[in-house]
PDB file of C-alpha atoms in Angstrom:
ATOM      1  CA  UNK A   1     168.598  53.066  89.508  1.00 86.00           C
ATOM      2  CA  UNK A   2     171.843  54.259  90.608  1.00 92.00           C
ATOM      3  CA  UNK A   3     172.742  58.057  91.013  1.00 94.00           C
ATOM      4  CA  UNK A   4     176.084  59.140  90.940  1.00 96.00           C
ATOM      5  CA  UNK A   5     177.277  63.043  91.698  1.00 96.00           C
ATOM      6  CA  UNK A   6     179.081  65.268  93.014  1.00 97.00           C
ATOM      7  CA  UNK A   7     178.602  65.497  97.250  1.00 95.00           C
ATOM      8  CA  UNK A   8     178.003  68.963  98.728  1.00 92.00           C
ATOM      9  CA  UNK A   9     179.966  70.100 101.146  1.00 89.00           C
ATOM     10  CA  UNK A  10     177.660  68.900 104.179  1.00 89.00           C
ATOM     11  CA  UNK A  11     177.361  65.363 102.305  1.00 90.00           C
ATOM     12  CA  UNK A  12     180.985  64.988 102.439  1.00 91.00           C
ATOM     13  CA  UNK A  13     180.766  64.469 105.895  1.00 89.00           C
ATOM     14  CA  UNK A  14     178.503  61.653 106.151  1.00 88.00           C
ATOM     15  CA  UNK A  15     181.749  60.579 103.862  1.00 87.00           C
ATOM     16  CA  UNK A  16     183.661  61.109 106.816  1.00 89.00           C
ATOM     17  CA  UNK A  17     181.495  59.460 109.280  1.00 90.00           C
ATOM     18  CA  UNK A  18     181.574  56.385 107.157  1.00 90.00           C
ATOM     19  CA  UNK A  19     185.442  56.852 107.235  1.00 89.00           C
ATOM     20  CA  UNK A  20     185.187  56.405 111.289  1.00 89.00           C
ATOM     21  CA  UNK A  21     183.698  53.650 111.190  1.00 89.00           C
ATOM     22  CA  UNK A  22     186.257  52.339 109.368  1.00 87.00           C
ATOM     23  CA  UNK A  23     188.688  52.605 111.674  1.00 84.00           C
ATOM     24  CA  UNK A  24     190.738  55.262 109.671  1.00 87.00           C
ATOM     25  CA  UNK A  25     190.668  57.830 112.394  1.00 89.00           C
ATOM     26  CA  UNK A  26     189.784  61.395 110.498  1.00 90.00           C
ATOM     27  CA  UNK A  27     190.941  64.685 110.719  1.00 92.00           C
ATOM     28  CA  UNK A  28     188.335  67.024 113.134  1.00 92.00           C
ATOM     29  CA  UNK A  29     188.194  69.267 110.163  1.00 93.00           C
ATOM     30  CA  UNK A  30     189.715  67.337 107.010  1.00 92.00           C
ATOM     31  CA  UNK A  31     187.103  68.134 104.354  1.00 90.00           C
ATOM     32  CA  UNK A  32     187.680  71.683 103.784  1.00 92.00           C
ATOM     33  CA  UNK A  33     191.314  71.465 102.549  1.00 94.00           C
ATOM     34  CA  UNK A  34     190.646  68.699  99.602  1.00 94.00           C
ATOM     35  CA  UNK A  35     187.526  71.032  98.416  1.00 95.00           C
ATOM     36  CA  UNK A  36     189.274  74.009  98.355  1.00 96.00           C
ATOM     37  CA  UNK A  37     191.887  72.338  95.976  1.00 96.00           C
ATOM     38  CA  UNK A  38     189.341  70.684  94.072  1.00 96.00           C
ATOM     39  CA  UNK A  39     185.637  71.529  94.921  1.00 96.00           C
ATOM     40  CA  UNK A  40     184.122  68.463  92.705  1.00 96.00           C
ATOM     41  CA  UNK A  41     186.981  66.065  93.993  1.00 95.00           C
ATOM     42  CA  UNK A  42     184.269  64.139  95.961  1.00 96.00           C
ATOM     43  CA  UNK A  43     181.417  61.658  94.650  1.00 97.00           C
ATOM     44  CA  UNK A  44     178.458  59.619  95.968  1.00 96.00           C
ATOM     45  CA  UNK A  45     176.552  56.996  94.560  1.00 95.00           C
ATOM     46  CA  UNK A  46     172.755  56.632  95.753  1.00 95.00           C
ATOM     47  CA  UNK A  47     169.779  54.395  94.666  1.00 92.00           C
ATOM     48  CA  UNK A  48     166.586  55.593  95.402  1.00 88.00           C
ATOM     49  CA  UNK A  49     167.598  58.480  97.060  1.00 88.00           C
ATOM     50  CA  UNK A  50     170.033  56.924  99.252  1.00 91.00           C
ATOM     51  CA  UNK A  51     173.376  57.311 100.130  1.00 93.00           C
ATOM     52  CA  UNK A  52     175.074  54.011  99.039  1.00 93.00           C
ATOM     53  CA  UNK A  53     178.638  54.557  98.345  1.00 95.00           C
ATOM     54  CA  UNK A  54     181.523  57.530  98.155  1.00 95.00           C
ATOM     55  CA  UNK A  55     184.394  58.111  97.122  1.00 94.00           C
ATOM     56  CA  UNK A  56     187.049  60.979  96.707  1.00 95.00           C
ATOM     57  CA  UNK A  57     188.798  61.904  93.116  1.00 96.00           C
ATOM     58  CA  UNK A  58     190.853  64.983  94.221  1.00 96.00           C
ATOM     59  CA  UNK A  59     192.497  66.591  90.758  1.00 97.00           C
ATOM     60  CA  UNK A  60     195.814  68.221  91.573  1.00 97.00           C
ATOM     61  CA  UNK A  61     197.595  70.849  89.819  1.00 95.00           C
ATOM     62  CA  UNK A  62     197.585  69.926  85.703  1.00 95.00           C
ATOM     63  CA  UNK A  63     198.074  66.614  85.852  1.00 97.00           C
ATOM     64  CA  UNK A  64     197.715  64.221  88.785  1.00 97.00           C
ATOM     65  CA  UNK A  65     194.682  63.065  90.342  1.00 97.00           C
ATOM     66  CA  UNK A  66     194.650  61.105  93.402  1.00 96.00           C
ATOM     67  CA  UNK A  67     191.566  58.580  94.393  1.00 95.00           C
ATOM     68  CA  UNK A  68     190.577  58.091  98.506  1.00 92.00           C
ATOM     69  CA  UNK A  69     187.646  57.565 100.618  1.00 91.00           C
ATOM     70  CA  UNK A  70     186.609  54.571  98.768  1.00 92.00           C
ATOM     71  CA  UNK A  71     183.460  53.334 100.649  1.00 90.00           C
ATOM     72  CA  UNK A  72     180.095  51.410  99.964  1.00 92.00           C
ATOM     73  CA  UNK A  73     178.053  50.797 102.874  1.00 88.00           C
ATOM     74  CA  UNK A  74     178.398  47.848 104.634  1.00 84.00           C
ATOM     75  CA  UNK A  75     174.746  46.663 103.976  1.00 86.00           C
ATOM     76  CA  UNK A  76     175.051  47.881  99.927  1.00 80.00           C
ATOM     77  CA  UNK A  77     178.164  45.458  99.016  1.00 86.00           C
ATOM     78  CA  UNK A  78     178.678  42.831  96.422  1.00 84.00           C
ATOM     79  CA  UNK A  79     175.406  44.700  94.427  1.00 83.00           C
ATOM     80  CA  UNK A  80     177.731  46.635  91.535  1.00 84.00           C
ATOM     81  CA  UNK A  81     177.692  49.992  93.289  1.00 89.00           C
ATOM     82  CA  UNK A  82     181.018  50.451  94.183  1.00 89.00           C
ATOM     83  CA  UNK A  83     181.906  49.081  90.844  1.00 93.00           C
ATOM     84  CA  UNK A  84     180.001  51.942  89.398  1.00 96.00           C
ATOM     85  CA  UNK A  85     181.553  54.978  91.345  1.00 96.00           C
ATOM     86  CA  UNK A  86     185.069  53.706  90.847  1.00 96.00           C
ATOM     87  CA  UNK A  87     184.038  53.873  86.894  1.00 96.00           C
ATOM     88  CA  UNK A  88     182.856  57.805  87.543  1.00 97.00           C
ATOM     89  CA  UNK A  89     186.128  58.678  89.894  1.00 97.00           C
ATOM     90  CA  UNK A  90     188.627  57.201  87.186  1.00 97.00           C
ATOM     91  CA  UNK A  91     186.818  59.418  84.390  1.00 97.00           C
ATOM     92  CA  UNK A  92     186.931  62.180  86.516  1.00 98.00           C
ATOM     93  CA  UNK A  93     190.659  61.638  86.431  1.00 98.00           C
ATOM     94  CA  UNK A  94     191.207  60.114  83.131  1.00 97.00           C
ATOM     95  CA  UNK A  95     194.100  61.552  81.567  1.00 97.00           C
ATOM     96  CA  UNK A  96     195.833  62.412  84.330  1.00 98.00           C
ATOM     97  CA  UNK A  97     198.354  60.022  86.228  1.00 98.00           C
ATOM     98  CA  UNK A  98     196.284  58.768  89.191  1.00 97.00           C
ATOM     99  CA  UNK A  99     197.465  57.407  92.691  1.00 96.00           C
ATOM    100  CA  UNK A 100     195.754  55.612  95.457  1.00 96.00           C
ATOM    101  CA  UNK A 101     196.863  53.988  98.973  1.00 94.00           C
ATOM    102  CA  UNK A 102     195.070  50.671  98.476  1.00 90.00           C
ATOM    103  CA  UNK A 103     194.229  47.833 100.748  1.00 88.00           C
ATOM    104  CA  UNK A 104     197.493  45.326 100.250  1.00 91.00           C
ATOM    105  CA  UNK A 105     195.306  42.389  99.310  1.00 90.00           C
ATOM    106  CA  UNK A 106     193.326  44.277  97.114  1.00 90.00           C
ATOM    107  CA  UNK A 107     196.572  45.235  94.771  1.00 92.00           C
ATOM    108  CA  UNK A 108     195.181  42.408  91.839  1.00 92.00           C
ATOM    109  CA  UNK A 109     191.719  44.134  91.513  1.00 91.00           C
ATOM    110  CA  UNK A 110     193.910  47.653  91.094  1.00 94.00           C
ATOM    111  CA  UNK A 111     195.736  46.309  88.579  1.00 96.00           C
ATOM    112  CA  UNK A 112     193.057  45.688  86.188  1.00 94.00           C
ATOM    113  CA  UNK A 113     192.784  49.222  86.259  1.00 94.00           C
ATOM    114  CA  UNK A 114     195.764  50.093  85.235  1.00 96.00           C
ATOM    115  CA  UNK A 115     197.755  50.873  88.484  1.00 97.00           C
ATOM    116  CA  UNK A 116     201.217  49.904  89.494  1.00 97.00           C
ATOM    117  CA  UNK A 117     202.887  49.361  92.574  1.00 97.00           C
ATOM    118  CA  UNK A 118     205.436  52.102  94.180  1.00 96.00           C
ATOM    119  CA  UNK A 119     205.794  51.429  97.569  1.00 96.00           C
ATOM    120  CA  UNK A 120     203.622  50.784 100.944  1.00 96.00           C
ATOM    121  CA  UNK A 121     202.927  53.564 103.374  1.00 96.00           C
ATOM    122  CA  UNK A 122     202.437  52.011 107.029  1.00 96.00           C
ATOM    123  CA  UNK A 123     200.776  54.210 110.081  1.00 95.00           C
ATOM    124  CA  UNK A 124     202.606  54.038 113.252  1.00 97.00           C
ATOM    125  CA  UNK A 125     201.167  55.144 116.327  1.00 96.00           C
ATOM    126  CA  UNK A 126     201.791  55.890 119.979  1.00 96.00           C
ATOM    127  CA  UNK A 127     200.683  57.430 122.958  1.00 94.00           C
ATOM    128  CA  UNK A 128     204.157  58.500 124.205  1.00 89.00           C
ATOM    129  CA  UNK A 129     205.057  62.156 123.104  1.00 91.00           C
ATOM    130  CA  UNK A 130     208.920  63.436 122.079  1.00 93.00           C
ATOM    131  CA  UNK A 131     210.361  66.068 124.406  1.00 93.00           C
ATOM    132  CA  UNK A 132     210.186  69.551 123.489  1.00 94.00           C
ATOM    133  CA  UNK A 133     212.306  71.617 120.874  1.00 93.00           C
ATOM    134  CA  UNK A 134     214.875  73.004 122.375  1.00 90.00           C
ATOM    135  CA  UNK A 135     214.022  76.538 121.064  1.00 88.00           C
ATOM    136  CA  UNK A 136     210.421  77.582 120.084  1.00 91.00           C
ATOM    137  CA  UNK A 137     209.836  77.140 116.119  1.00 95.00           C
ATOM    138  CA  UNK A 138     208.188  79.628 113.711  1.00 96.00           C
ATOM    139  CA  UNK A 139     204.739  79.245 112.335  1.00 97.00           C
ATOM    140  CA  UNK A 140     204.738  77.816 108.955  1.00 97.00           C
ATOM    141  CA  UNK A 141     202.614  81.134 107.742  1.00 96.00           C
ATOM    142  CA  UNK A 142     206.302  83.240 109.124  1.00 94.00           C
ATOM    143  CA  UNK A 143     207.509  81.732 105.383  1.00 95.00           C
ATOM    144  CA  UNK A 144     206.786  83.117 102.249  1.00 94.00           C
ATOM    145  CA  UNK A 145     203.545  81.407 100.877  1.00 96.00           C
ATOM    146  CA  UNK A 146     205.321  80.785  97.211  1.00 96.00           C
ATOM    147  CA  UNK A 147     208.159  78.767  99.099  1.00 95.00           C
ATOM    148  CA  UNK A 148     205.689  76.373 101.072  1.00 96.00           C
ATOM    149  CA  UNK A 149     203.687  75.871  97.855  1.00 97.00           C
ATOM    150  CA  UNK A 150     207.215  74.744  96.088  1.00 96.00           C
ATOM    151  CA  UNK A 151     208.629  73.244  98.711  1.00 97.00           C
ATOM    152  CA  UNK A 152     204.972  70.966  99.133  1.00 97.00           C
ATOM    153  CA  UNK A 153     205.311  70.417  95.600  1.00 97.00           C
ATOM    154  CA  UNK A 154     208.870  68.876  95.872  1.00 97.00           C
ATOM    155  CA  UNK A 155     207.667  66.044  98.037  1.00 97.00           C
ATOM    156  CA  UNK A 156     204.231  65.995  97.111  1.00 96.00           C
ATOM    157  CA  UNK A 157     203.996  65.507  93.588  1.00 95.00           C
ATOM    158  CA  UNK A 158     202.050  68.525  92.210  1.00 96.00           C
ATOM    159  CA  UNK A 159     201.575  72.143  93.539  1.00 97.00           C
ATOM    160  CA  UNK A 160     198.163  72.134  95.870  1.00 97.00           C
ATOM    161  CA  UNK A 161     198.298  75.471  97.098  1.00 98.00           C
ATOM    162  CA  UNK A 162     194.605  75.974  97.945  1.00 98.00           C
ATOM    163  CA  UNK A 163     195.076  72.647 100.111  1.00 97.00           C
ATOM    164  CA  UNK A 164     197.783  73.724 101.573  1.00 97.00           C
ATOM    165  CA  UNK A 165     196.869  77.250 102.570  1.00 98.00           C
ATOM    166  CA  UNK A 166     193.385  75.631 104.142  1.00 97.00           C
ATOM    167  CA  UNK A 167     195.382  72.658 105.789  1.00 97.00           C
ATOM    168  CA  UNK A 168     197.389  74.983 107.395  1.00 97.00           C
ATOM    169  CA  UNK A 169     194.871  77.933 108.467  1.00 96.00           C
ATOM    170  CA  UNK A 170     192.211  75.745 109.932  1.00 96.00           C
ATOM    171  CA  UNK A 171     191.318  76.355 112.988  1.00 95.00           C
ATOM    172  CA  UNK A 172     192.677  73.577 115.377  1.00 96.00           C
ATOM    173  CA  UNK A 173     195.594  72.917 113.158  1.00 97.00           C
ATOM    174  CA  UNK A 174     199.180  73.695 113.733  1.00 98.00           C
ATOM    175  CA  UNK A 175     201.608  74.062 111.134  1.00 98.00           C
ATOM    176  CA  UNK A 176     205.814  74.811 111.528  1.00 98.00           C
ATOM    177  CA  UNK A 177     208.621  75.781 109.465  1.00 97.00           C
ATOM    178  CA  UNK A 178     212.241  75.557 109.763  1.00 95.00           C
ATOM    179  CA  UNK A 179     214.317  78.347 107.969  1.00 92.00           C
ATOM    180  CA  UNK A 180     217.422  77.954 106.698  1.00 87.00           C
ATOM    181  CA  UNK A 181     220.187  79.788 108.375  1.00 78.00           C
ATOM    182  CA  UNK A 182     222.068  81.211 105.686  1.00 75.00           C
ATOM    183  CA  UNK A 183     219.562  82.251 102.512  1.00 71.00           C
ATOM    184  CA  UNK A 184     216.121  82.392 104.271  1.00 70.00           C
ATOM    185  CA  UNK A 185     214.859  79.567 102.197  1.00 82.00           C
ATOM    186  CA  UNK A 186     213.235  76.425 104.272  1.00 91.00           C
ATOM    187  CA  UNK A 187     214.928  73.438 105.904  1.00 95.00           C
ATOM    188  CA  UNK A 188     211.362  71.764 105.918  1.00 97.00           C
ATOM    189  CA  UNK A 189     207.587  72.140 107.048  1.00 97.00           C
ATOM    190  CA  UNK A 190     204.716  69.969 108.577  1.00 98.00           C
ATOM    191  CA  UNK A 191     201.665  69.843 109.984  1.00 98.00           C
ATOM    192  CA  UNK A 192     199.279  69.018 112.963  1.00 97.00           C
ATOM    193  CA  UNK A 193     195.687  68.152 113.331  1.00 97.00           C
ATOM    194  CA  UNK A 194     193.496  67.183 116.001  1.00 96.00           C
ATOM    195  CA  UNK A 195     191.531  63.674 115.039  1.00 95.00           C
ATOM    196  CA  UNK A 196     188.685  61.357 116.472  1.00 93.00           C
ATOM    197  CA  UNK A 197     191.334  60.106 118.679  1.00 94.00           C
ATOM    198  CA  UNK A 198     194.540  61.980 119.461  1.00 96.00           C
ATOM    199  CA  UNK A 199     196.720  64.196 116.860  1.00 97.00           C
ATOM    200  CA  UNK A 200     197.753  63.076 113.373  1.00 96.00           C
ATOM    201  CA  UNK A 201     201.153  64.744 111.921  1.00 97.00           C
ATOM    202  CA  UNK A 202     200.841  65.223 107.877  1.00 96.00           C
ATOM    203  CA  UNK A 203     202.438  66.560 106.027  1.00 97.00           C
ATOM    204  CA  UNK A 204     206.368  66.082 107.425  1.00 98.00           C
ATOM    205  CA  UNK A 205     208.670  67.341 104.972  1.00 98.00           C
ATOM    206  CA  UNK A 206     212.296  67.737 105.917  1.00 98.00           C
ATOM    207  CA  UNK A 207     215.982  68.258 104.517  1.00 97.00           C
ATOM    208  CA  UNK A 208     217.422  65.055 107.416  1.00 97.00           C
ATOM    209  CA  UNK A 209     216.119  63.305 109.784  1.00 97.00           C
ATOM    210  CA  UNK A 210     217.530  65.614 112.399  1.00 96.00           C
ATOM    211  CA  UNK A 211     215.131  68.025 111.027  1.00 97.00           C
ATOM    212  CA  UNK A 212     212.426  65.831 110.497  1.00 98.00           C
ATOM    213  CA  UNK A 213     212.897  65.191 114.254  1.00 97.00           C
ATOM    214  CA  UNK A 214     213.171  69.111 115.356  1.00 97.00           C
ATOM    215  CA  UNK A 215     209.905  69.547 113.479  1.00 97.00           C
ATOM    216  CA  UNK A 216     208.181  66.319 115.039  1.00 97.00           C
ATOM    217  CA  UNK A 217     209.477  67.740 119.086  1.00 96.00           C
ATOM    218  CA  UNK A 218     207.315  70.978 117.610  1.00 97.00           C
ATOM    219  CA  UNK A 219     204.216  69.496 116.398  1.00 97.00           C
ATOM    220  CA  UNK A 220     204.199  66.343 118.384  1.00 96.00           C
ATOM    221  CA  UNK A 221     203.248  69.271 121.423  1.00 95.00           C
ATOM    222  CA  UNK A 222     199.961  69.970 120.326  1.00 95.00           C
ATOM    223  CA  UNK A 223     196.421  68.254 121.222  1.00 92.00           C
ATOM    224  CA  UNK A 224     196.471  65.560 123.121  1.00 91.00           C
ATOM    225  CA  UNK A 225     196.380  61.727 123.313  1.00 93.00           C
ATOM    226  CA  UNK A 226     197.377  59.509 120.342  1.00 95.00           C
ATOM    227  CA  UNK A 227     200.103  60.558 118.242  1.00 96.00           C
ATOM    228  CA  UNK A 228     199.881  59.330 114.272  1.00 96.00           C
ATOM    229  CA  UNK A 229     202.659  59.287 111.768  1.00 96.00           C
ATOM    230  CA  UNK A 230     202.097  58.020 108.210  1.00 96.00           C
ATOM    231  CA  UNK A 231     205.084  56.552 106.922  1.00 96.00           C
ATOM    232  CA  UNK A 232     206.865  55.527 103.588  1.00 96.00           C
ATOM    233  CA  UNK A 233     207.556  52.521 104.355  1.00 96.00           C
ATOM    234  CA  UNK A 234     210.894  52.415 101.851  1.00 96.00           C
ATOM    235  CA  UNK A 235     212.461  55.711 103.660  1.00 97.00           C
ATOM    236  CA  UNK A 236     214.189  53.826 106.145  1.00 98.00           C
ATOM    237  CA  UNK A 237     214.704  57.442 107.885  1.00 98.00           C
ATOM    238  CA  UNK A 238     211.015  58.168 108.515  1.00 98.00           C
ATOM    239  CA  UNK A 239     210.215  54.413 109.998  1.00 98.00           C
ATOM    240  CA  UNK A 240     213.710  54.901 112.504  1.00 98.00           C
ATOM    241  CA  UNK A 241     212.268  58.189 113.292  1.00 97.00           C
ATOM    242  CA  UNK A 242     208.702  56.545 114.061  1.00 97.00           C
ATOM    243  CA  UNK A 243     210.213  53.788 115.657  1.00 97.00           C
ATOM    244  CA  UNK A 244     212.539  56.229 117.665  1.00 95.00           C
ATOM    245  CA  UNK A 245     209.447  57.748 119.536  1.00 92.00           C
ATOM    246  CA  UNK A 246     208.505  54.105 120.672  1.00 94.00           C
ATOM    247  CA  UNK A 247     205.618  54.166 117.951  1.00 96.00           C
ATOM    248  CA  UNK A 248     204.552  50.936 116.614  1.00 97.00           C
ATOM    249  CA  UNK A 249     203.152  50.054 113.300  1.00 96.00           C
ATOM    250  CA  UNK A 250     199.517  49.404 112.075  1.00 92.00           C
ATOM    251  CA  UNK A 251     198.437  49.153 108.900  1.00 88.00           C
ATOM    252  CA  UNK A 252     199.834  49.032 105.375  1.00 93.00           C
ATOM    253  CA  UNK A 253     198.749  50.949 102.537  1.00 93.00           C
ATOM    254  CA  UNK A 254     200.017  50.131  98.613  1.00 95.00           C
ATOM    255  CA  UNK A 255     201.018  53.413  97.459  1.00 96.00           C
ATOM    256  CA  UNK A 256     200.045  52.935  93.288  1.00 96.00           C
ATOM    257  CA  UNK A 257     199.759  54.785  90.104  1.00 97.00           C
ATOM    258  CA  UNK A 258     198.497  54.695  86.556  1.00 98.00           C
ATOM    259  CA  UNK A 259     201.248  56.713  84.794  1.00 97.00           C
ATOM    260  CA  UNK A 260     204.687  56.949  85.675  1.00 97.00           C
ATOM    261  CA  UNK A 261     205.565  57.849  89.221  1.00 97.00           C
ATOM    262  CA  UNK A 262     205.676  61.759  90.197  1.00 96.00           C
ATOM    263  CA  UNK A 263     208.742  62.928  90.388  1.00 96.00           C
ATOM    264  CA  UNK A 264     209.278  63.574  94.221  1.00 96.00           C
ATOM    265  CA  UNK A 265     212.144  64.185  96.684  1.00 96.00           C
ATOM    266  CA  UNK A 266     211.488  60.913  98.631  1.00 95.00           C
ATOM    267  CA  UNK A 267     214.493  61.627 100.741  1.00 97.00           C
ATOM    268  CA  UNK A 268     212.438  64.138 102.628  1.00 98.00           C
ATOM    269  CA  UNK A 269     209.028  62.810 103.327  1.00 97.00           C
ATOM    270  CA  UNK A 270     208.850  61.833 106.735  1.00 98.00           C
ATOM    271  CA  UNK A 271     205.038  61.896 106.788  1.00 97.00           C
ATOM    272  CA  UNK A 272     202.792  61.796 104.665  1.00 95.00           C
ATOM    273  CA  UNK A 273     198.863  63.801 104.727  1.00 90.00           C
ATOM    274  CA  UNK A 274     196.576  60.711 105.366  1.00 75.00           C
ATOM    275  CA  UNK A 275     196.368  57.828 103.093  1.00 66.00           C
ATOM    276  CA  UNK A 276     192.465  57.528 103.231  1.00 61.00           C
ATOM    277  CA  UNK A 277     191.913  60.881 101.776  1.00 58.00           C
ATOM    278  CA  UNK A 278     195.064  60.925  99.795  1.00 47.00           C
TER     279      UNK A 278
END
């Protein structure tokens, strides 16, 4: 008989392992950030005591929910599981509008669910770094907290402030602002964080692409090795800005909703947090 529930904290990262093997290259220290927003945002599916499927179902401010981490073990597919769990995550989030970055040739079987195309998010990758900022930027945690959260929001969707404020105090992680010059407000934010191979940059946030850029010299400094960007693949700004650092695209990702698209200032997301945890 299957089991579904809520993971503990510890079970979430057998989540993540699964994740790896994947090929979707996590975060060092992902998991903390989604439960602090959401602590029952993850679920897992056993039979007999055994882990057989997970999947995340991360609720969001009042209304948006977002779905991730959709896995059944290899071994366990094509037996109803998954089937199941997707059942549990959407009533977790009923009544909420509810995004996912699906598999592109898995967009039919979404859409008997109720979800809708917006756009495709791509990851672009490279192992060649951009030159240093010409002048050192501030730490993201310099800004007032209430701005971040709003300015997050903007681009985001929803205010996520216990995600944020995690995602940007872990340890390992580096997160910078850029002030405005003339009323101390923000010109735009992201964020670093080391991964199973190289750095990933998420969220990038920015007024222009100049800015986007400035931020991108600053973050695209720390760790080492691979450097990931997740990309809207409709902001023609962010993929010349990918493209710019000699990065070249991998996969695609169909961005979809139930319920009407979140209002968001598209015009400044340059990266996005990591379409497998959403």
């Amino acid at each position: 008989m299957l089991n579904i529930r809520t993971m503990t904290a510890p079970e979430v990262m057998l989540a993540v392992e699964w994740a790896a093997a994947e090929g979707w290259n996590p975060g060092l220290a992902d998991v903390p950030a989604f439960l602090a927003e959401d602590p029952g945002g993850f679920l897992l599916a056993e039979e007999a005591g055994r882990p057989v499927a997970c999947m995340s179902a991360v609720r969001y401010g009042a209304g948006l929910g977002f779905i991730g981490f959709y896995i059944v073990a290899p071994e366990m597919r094509g037996r109803g599981h998954g089937l199941a769990l997707w059942r549990a995550g959407m009533a977790r989030l009923e009544g909420r509008v509810i995004g996912l970055d699906g598999v592109v040739a898995q967009q039919g079987n979404y859409r008997k669910s109720g979800f809708a195309l917006a756009w495709n998010n791509a990851r672009y990758t490279g192992m060649t770094r951009p030159t240093p900022p010409p002048v050192a930027l501030p730490l993201a945690a310099s800004m007032p907290f209430e701005a971040l959260v709003d300015y997050d929001a903007a681009c985001f969707g929803a205010p996520r402030p216990a995600f944020l404020r995690a995602w940007m105090e872990t340890e390992g992680h580096l997160a910078l602002a850029l002030p405005r010059r003339d009323n101390g407000g923000m010109r735009g934010f992201g964020v670093a964080r080391p991964c199973r191979e190289g750095v990933k940059i998420g969220p990038l946030f920015a007024e222009t692409e100049a800015d986007a850029a400035l931020l991108l010299a600053g973050l695209g400094q720390h760790g080492h090795g691979m450097l990931t960007l997740d990309v809207p693949e409709n902001h023609e700004a962010a993929v010349r800005l990918a493209l710019g650092l000699g990065m070249a695209k991998g996969f695609e990702t169909a961005r979809m909703y139930v319920g009407p698209v979140p209002v968001m200032a598209r015009e400044k997301i340059f990266g996005i947090t990591s379409f497998e945890l959403g």
